[in-house]
Coordinates of C-alpha atoms in Angstrom, one line a residue:
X3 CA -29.2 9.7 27.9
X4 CA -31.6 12.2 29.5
X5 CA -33.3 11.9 33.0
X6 CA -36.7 11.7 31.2
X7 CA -35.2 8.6 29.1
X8 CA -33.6 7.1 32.2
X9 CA -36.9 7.2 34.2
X10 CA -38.9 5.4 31.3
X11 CA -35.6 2.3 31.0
X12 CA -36.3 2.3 35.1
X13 CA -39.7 1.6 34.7
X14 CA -39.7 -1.3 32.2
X15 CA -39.9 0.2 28.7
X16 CA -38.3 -1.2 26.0
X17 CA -34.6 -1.0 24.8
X18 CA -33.5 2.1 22.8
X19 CA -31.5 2.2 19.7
X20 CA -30.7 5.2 17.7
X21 CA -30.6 6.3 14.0
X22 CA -26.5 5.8 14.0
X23 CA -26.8 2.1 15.4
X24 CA -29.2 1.3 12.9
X25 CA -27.8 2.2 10.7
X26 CA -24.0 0.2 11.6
X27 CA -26.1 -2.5 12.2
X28 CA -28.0 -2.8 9.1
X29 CA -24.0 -2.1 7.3
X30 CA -23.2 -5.1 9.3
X31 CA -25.8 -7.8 8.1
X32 CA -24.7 -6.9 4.8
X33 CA -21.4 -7.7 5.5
X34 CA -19.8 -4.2 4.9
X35 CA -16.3 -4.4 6.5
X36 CA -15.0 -0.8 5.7
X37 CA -15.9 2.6 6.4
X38 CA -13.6 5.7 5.2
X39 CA -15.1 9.2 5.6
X40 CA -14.6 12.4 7.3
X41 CA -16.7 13.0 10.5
X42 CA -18.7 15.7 11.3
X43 CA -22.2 17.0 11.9
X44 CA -24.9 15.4 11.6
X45 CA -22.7 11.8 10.9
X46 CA -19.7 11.3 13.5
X47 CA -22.3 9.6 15.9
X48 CA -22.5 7.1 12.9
X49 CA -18.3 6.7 12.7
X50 CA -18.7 5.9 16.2
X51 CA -21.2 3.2 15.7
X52 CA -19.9 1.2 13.2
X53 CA -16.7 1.1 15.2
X54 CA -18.6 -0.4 18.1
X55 CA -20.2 -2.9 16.2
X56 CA -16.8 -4.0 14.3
X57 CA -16.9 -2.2 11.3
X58 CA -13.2 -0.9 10.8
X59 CA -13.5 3.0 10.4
X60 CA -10.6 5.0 8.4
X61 CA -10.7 8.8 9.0
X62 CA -9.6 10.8 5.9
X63 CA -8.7 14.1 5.4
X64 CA -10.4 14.9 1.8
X65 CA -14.0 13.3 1.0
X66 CA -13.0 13.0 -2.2
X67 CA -9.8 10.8 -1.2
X68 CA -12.3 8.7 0.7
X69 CA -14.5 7.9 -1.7
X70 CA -11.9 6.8 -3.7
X71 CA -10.6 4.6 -1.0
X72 CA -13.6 2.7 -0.5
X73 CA -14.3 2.1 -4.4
X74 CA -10.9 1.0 -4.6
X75 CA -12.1 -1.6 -1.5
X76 CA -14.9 -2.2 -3.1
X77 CA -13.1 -3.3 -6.4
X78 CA -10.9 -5.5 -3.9
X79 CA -13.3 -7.2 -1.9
X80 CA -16.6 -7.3 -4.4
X81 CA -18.3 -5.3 -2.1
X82 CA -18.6 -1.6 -4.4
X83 CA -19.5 1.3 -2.6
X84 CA -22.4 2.7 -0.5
X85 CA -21.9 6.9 0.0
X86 CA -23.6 7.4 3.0
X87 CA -24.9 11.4 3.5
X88 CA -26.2 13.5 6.0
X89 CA -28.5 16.0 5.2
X90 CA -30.4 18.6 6.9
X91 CA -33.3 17.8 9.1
X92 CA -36.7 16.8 7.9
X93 CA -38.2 19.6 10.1
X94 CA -36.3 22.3 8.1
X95 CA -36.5 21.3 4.6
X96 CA -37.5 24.5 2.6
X97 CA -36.3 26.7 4.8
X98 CA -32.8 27.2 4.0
X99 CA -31.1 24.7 6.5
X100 CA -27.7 24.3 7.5
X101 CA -26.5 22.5 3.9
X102 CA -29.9 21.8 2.6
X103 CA -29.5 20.2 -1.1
X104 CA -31.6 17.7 -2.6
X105 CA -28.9 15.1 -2.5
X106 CA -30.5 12.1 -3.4
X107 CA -32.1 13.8 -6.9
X108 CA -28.8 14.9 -7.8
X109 CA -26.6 11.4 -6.6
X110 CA -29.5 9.7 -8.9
X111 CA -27.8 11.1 -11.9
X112 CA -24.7 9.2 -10.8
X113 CA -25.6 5.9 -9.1
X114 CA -27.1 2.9 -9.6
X115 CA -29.8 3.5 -6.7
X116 CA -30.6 6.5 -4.7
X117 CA -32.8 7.1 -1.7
X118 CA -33.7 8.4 1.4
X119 CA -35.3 6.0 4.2
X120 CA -39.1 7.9 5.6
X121 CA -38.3 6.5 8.9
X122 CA -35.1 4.7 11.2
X123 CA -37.4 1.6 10.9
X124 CA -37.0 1.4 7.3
X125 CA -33.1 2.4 7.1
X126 CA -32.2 -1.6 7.2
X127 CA -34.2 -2.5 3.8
X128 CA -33.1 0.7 2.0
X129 CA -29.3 -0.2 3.0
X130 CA -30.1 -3.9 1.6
X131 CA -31.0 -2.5 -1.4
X132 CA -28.4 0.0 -1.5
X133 CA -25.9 -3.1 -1.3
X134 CA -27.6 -5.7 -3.3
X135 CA -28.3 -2.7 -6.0
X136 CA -24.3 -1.8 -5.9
X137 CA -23.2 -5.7 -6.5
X138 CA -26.0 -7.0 -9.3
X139 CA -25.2 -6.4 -12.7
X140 CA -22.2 -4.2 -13.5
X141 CA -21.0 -3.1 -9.9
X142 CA -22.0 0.6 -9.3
X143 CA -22.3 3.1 -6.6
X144 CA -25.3 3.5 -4.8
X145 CA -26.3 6.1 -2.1
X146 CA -28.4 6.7 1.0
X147 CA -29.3 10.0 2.8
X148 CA -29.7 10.4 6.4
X149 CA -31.7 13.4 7.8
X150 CA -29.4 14.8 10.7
X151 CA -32.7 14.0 13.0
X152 CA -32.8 10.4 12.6
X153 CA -28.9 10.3 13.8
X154 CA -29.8 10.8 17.5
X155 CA -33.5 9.6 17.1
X156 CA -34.2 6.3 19.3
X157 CA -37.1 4.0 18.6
X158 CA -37.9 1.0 20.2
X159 CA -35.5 -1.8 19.3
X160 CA -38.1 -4.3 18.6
X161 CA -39.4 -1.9 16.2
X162 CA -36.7 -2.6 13.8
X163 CA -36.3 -5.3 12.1
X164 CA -32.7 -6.3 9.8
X165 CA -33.2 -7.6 6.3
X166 CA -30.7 -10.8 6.3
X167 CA -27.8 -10.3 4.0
X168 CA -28.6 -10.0 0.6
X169 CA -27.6 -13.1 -1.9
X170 CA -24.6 -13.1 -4.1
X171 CA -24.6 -11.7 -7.8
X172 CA -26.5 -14.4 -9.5
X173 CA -24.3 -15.9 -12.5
X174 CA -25.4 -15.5 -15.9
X175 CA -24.2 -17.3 -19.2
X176 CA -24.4 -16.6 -22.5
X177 CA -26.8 -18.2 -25.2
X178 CA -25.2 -21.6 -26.1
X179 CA -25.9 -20.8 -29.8
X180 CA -23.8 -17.4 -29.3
X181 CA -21.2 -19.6 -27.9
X182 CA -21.3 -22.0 -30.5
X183 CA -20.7 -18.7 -33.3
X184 CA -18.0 -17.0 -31.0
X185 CA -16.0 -20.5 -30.9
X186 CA -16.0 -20.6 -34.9
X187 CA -15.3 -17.3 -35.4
X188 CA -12.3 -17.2 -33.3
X189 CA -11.2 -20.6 -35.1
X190 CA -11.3 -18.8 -38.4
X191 CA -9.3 -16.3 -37.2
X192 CA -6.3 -15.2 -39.3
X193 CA -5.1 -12.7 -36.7
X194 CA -6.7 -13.3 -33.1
X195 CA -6.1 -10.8 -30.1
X196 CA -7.9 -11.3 -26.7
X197 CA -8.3 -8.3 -24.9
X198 CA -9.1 -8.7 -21.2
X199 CA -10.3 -6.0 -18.8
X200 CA -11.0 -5.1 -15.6
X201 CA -14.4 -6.7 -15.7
X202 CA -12.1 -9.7 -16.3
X203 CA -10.1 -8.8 -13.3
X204 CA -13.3 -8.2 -10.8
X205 CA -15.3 -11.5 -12.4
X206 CA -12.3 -13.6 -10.8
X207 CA -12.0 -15.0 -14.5
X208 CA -8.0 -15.8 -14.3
X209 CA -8.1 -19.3 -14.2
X210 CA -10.5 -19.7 -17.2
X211 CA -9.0 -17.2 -19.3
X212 CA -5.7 -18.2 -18.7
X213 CA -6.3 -21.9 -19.7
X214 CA -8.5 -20.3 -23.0
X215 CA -4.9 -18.2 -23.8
X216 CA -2.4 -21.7 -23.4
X217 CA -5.1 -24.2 -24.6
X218 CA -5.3 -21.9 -27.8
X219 CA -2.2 -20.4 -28.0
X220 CA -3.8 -17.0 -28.6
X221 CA -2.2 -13.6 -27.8
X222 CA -3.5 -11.3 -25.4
X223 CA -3.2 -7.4 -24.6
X224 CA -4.2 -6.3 -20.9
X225 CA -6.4 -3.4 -20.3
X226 CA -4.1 -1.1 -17.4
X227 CA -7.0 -2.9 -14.6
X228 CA -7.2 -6.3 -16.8
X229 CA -3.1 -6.0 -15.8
X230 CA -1.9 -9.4 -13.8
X231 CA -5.0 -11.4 -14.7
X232 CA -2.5 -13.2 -16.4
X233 CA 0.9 -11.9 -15.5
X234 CA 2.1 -9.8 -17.6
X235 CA 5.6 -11.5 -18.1
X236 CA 3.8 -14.7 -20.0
X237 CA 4.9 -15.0 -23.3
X238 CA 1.0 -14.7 -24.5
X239 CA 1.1 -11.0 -23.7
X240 CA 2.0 -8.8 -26.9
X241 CA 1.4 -5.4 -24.8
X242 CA 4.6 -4.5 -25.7
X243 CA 3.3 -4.6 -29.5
X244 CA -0.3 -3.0 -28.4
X245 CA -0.7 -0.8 -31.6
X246 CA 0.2 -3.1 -33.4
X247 CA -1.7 -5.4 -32.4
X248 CA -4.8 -3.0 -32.1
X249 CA -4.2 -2.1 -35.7
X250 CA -4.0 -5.5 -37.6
X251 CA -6.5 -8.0 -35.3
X252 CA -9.1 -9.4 -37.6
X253 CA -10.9 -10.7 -34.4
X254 CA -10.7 -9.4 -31.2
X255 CA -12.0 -11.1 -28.3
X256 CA -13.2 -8.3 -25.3
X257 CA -13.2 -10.0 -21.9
X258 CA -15.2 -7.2 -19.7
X259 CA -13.8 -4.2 -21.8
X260 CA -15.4 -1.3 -23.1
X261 CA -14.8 0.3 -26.5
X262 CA -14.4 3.7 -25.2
X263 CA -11.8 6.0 -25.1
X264 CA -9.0 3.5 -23.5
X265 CA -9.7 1.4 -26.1
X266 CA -10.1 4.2 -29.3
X267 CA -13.6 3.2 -29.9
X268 CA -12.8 0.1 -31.9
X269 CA -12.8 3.0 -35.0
X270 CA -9.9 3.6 -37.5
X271 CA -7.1 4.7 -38.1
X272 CA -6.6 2.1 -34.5
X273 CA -8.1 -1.0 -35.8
X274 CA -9.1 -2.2 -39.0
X275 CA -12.1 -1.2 -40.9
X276 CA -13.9 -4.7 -40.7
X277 CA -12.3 -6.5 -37.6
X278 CA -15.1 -8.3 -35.8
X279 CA -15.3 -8.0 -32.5
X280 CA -16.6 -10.9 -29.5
X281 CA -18.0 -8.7 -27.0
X282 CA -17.9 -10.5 -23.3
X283 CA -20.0 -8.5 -20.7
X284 CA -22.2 -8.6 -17.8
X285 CA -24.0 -5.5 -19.3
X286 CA -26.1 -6.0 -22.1
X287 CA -26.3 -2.0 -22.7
X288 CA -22.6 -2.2 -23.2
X289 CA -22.7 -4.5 -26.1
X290 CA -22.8 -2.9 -29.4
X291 CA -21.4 0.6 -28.3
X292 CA -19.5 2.4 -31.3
X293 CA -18.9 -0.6 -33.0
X294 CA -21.5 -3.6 -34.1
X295 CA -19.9 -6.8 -33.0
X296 CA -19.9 -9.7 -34.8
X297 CA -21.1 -11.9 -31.6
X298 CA -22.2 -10.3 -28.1
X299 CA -21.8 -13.4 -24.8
X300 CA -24.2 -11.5 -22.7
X301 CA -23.2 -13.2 -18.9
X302 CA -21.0 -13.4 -15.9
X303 CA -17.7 -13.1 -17.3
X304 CA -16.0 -16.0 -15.4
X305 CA -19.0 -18.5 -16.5
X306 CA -18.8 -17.2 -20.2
X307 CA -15.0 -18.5 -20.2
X308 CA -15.9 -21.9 -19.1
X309 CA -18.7 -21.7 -22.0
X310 CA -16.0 -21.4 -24.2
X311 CA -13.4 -23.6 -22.4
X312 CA -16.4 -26.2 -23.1
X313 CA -16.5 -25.4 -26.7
X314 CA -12.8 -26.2 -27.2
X315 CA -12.8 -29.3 -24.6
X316 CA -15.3 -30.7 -27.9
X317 CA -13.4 -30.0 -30.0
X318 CA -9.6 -28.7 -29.5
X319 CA -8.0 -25.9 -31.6
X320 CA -4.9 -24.1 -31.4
X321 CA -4.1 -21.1 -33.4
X322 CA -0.4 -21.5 -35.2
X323 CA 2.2 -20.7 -33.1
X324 CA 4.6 -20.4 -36.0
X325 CA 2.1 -17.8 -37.9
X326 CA 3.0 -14.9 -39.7
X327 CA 0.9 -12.6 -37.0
X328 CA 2.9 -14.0 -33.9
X329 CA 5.9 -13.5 -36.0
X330 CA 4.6 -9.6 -36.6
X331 CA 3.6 -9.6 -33.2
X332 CA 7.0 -10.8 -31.8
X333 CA 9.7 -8.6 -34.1
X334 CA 7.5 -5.4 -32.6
X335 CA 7.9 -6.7 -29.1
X336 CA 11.2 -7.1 -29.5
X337 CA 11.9 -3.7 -31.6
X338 CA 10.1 -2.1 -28.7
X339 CA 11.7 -3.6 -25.7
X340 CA 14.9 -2.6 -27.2
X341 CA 13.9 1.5 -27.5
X342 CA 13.0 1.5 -24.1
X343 CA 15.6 -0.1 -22.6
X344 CA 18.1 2.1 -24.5
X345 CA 15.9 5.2 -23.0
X346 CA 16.3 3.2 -19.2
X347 CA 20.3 2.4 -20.1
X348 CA 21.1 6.2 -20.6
X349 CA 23.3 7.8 -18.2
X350 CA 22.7 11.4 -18.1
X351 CA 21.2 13.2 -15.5
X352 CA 18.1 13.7 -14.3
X353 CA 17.1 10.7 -14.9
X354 CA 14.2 9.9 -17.5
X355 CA 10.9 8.2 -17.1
X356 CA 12.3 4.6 -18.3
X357 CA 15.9 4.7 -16.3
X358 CA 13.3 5.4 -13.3
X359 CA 11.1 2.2 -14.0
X360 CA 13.5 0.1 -15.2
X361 CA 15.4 0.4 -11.6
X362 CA 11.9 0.4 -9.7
X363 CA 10.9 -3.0 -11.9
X364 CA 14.3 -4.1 -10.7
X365 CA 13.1 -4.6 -7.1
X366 CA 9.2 -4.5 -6.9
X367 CA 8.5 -7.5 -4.8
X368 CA 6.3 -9.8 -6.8
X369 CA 2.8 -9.9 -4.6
X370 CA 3.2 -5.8 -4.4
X371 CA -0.2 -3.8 -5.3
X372 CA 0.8 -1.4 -7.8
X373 CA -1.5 2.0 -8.0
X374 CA -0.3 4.6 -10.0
X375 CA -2.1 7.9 -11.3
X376 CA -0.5 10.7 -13.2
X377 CA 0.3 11.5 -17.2
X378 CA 3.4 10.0 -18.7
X379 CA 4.0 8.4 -15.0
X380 CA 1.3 6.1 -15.4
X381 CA 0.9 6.0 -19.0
X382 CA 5.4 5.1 -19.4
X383 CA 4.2 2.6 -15.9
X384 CA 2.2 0.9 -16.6
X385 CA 4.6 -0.4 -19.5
X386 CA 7.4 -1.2 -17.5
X387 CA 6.1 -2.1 -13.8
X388 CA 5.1 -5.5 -14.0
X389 CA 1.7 -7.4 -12.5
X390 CA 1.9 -11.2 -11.8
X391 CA -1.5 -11.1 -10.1
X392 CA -4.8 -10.0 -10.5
X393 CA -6.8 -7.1 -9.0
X394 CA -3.0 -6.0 -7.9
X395 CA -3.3 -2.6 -10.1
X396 CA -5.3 -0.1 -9.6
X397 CA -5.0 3.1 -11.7
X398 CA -7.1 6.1 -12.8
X399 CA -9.1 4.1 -15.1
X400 CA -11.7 5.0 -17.3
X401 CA -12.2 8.8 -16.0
X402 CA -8.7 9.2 -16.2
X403 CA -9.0 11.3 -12.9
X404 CA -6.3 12.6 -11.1
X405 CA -6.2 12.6 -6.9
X406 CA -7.3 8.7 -7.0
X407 CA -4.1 7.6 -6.0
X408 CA -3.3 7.8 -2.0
X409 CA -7.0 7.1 -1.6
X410 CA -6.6 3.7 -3.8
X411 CA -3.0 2.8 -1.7
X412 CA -4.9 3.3 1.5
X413 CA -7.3 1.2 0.4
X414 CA -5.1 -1.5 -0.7
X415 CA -3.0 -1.0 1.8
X416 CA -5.7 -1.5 4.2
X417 CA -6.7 -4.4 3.2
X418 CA -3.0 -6.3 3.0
X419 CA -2.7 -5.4 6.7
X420 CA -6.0 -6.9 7.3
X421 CA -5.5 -9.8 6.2
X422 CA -1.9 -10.1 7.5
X423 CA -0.2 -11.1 4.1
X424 CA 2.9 -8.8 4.5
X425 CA 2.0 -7.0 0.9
X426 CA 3.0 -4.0 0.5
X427 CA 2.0 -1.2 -1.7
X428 CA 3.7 0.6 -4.3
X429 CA 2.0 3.9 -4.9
X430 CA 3.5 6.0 -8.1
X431 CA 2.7 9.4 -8.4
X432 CA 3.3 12.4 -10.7
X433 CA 4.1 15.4 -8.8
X434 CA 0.9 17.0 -10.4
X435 CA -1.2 14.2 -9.6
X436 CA 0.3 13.9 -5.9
X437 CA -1.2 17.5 -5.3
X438 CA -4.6 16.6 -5.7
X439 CA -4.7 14.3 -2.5
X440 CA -1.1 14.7 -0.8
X441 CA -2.4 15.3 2.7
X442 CA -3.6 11.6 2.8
X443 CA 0.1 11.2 4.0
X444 CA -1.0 12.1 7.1
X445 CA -3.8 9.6 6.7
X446 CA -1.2 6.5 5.7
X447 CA 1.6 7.6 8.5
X448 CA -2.0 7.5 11.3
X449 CA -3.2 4.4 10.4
X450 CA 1.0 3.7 9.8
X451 CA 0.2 1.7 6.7
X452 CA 2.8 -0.6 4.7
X453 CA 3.1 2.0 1.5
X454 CA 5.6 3.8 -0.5
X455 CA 5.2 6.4 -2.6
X456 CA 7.3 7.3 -5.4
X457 CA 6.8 10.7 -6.4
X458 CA 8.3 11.2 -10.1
X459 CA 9.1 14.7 -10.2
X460 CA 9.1 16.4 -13.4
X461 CA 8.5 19.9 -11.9
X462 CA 5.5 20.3 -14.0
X463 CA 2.0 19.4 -15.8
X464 CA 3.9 16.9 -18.6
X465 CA 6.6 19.0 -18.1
X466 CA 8.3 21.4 -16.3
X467 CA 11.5 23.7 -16.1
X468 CA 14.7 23.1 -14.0
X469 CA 15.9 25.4 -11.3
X470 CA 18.1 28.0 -13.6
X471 CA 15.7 28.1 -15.9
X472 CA 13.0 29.2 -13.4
X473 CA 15.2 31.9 -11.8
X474 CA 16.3 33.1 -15.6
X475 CA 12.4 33.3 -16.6
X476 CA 10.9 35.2 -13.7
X477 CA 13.4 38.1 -14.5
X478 CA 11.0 38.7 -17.2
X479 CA 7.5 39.5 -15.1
X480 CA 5.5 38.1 -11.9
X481 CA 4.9 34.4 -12.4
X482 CA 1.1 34.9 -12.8
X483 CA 2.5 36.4 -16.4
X484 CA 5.4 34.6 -17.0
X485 CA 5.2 31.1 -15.7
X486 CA 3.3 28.6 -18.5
X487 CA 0.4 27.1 -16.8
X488 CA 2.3 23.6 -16.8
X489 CA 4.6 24.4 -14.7
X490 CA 5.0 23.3 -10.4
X491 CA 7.9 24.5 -8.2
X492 CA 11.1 23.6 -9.3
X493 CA 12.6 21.1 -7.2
X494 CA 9.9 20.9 -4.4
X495 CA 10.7 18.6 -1.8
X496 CA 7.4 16.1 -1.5
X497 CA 9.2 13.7 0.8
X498 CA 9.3 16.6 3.5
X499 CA 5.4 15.7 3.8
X500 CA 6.4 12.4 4.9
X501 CA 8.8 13.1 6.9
X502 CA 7.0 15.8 9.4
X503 CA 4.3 13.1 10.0
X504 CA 6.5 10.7 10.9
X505 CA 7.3 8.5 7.9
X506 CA 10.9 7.9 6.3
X507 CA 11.6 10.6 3.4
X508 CA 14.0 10.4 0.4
X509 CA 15.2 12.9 -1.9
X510 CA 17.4 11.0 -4.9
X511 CA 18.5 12.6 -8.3
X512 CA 20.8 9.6 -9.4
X513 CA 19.9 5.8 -10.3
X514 CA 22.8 4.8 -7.3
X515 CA 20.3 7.2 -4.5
X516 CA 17.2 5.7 -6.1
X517 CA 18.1 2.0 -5.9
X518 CA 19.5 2.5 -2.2
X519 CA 16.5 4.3 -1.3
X520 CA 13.9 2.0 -2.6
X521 CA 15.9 -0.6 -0.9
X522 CA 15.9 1.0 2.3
X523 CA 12.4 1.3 2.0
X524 CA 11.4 -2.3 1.3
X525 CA 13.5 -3.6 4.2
X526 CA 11.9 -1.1 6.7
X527 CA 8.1 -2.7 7.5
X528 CA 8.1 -0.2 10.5
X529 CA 6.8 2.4 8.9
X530 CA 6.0 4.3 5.2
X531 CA 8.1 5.7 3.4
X532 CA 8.0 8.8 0.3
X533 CA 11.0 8.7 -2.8
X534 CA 11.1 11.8 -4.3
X535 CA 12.2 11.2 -7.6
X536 CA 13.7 13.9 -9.9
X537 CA 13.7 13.9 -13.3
X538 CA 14.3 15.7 -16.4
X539 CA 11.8 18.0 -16.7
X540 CA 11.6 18.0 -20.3
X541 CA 11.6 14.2 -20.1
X542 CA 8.7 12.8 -22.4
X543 CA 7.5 9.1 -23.7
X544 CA 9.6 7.0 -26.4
X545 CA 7.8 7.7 -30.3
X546 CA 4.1 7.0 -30.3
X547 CA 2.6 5.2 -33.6
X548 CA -0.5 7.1 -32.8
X549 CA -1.5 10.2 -30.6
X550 CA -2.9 8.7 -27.3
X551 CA -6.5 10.4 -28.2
X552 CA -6.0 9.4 -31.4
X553 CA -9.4 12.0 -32.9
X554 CA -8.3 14.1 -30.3
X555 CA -4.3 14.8 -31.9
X556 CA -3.4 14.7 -28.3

C-alpha cells in the first residue's frame, strides 16, 4: 500500500478492495470452488486472491491443459467453466499494448456469454451472469475479460455490491402429449435400443433410466461419457454388439445424445433407412439435427425419465425378453467377446492393445475414474475397461481432441482427494496423445495427486516401427526424408518423466511386468505413479463391420 493510501485509511476513509479481490469474491458467492490457470501479468494478483478467500488454486503448466482441467471439474461438480482473461489496459487500447486482442469478440464465437465489466463495481453481476449463463440450458463455457488496470485498482468497499448466488438450472419437462406418443411408440417397438449419453450422465438421470431399462427389459448402448450410468457389466448393455445394434433398431431412444459424428448421423449404411428416433434433450436446437425424429421430449433429462417412468407406472410393458432381436443381440455379444479375448489370450510379444486391457480390467478398482484420450487406445478402451458408475469416464468426447487427458485426471483427481473418498484415477494414454500435455506430470507429482498413467506405447501415430526397423530405415536418408510422418521414437522411455519429478516409474514389455507393476502401483497411495506400456507397433483393432467415419472410409 503506498504512503498516500496509508495516510487517507489513517484519517478515516473507507476500506479498500481491489480489482483481484473482487473479483475472488464475486467467484465465491457463486460458489466456484476451483481455479486452474497459469499465473502471470496482469492475473497472478487474482491466483493469490482466490486463495485467500478459499478458492482452491491449481497451477498448471500449459493453458490449454488447464482449461481442460476445469471443464472436466465442471462436468464433475455441475459447475461448467468460467475462462477468466487479462487483457491489456483500458488506457492503451488502440495503441498496440502489451497483448492487445479483442478477446471478448473473438471468445463470443465460442461461448455461451462473453463480456467485459466497464468498471470493478460491476465485475460481481457480469461474473453472475457468467455462471448462471454457463449452467442454464445445455452447460457451456462462458468468459470474462479483466483490463490489467482494474487488477490493482481499489474502490471503496462499500461501493461494491455481490449479486447472491445465482439459482439452480430450473427443471423442464416435456409436453405430456409428446410423452404420451414416445410411450406408444416405444411399446410398438419390434427392435428397441436406448441410447444414453453424457447429457444422461451430467442430468444425474441413473436412477430413472436404470429402472426405465429393468422395468422394460430394454437394451441399451452407452455413449463413451453416457459409460457407467448404468454399469456397463448389466446384462441390459449390448455395447459389445454396438453395430449391430446401430444397424437393425427400429426405434431408438436418445437420452442426451447427439446424432453427430460419434453417433454416424443417424444416416445409412449405420442405421436403417426408417428407424424412428425419440430425441431426449435439454436443447431444443439439437432436436431434429440430420435426422427428423419421430418424437422430440424437449426437458431436463432426469425429469423427462420420470415422465416416462409415469407412463409405464399406468400402464406396465415389458418388451420380450425371449425375442428374436435380444437373441440377435446376444449371439453378437457373445461372437464378439470371444474375438477379443482370443486377441487378449495371445502370447507373443509385444503385447497387443487387448492382452494390455484385458490385464488392466483385471485389477481396476471398481470406484476408479477412468480418463483416456488417444486413437486405438481409447477407441479398443473404452471396450474393455469397465465403468460401474456414472460421471467416472471422461474421454476426448465430441472434438475428439487430443492433450485432454492429464488435464481431465488432474481434475478428477482433484476432486477424489477433496472429498477424501480414497478414488483413484486411472489415466490411459497413447504415446501420441501423452505428448500433447506430458509436462502436467510435473503438475500431478506438485499437487502429489492419487493418479496413474498408463502410457500404451505403440512408437507411433496408429502405428509405429520397432527398434531394428528404425535403425535399418534411417540408413536410407535423414529422418526428415525417411521417417513416415506417423512415426515417434522407438522405445522412448515416458515413465522417466515421472520419475525425475518425483513419482514411481515403470517400464514393462511382458503381461508378468505389467500386472506386477500395476499392482505395485495400486497399493502405493504415497505417491503417482507412470506404466510405460510397450506394444506391438503394428498392433491395430480386431475387424470393424464399418469404418469408424463411416462417409469418411477412415
Amino acid at each position: 500500500m503506498s504512503e498516500t493510501n496509508r495516510a487517507a485509511r489513517s484519517d478515516g476513509d473507507e476500506e479498500q478492495v481491489s480489482g483481484a479481490e473482487v473479483i475472488a469474491q464475486a467467484l465465491k458467492t457463486q460458489e466456484v470452488e476451483y481455479m486452474f490457470g497459469i499465473v502471470g501479468i496482469p492475473v497472478t494478483e487474482i491466483a493469490v486472491a482466490a486463495q485467500k478467500m478459499g478458492i482452491g488454486y491449481v497451477g498448471m503448466r500449459n493453458e490449454q491443459a488447464a482449461c481442460y482441467a476445469a471443464s472436466a471439474i465442471g462436468y464433475l461438480t455441475g459447475r461448467p467453466l468460467i475462462v477468466i482473461g487479462g487483457s491489456s489496459e483500458r488506457s492503451q487500447e488502440t495503441m498496440g499494448a502489451f497483448q492487445e486482442f479483442p478477446q471478448v469478440e473473438a471468445c463470443r464465437l465460442y461461448s455461451k456469454f462473453s463480456a467485459r465489466p466497464s468498471s470493478i463495481e460491476t465485475i460481481p453481476s457480469i461474473i453472475e451472469k457468467a455462471v448462471r449463463s454457463s449452467i442454464y440450458g445445455r452447460p457451456g463455457a462462458c468468459y470474462v475479460d479483466i483490463p490489467a488496470d482494474f487488477v490493482n485498482l481499489q474502490v471503496n468497499v462499500n461501493s461494491v455490491r455481490y449479486t447472491e448466488c445465482c439459482m439452480p438450472p430450473p427443471v423442464s419437462m416435456a409436453e405430456t402429449s409428446a410423452i404420451c406418443m414416445a410411450a406408444t411408440v416405444i411399446r410398438n417397438a419390434k427392435k428397441p435400443l436406448l441410447i444414453i449419453g453424457k447429457g444422461a450422465a451430467y442430468a444425474h438421470a441413473e436412477e430413472g433410466i436404470r429402472k426405465l431399462v429393468e422395468r422394460c427389459k430394454l437394451p441399451f448402448l452407452p455413449t463413451p461419457m453416457g459409460k457407467g450410468v448404468i454399469p456397463d457389466n448389466h446384462p441390459n448393455c449390448v455395447a459389445a454388439a454396438r453395430s449391430r445394434a446401430l444397424q437393425f433398431a427400429d426405434v431408438i431412444v436418445l437420452f442426451g445424445a447427439r446424432l453427430n459424428w460419434i453417433l454416424h448421423f443417424g444416416l445409412p449404411p449405420r442405421y436403417q433407412p426408417d428407424v424412428k428416433f425419440i430425441q431426449v434433450d435439454i436443447c431444443a436446437e439439437e432436436l431434429g439435427n440430420n435426422v427428423k425424429p419421430a418424437v422430440t421430449l424437449l426437458g431436463d433429462i432426469n425429469a423427462v425419465t420420470k415422465q416416462l417412468l409415469e407412463q409405464f407406472d399406468k400402464t406396465p410393458w415389458q418388451y420380450p425378453p425371449e425375442s428374436s432381436w435380444w437373441k440377435t443381440l446376444r449371439e453378437k455379444m457373445k461372437s464378439n467377446e470371444a474375438t477379443s479375448k482370443e486377441l487378449a489370450s495371445q502370447k507373443s510379444l509385444p503385447m497387443n492393445y487387448y492382452t494390455v486391457f484385458y490385464h488392466v480390467q483385471e485389477q481396476l478398482p471398481r470406484d476408479c475414474f477412468v480418463v483416456s484420450e488417444g486413437a486405438n487406445t481409447m477407441d479398443i478402451g473404452r471396450t474393455v475397461l469397465q465403468n460401474y458408475l456414472p460421471r467416472h469416464r471422461l474421454d476426448a468426447g465430441t472434438f475428439g481432441t487430443m492433450g485432454v487427458g492429464l488435464g481431465f485426471a488432474i481434475a478428477a483427481a482433484i476432486l477424489a482427494k477433496a472429498r477424501n473418498t480414497g478414488q483413484r484415477v486411472i489415466c490411459v494414454e497413447g504415446d501420441s496423445a501423452f505428448g500433447f500435455s506430458g509436462m502436467e506430470v510435473e503438475t500431478i507429482c506438485r499437487y502429489n495427486l492419487p493418479i496413474i498413467l498408463l502410457v500404451v506405447n505403440n512408437n507411433g501415430i496408429y502405428q509405429g516401427f520397432d527398434v531394428d526397423s528404425w535403425k535399418e530405415m534411417l540408413k536410407f536418408g535423414d529422418a526428415t526424408a525417411v521417417a513416415p510422418p506417423v512415426c515417434l521414437l522407438p522405445n522412448s522411455h515416458y515413465e522417466q518423466v515421472m520419475t525425475a519429478f518425483g513419482g514411481k516409474g515403470y517400464f514393462v514389455q511382458t503381461p508378468e511386468e505389467l500386472q506386477k507393476s500395476l499392482r505395485e502401483s495400486l497399493a502405493d497411495t504415497t505417491a503417482p505413479s507412470l506404466i510405460n506400456i510397450m506394444i506391438e507397433p503394428q498392433a491395430t483393432r480386431k475387424a470393424q463391420d464399418f469404418h469408424w467415419l463411416t462417409r469418411s472410409k477412415i
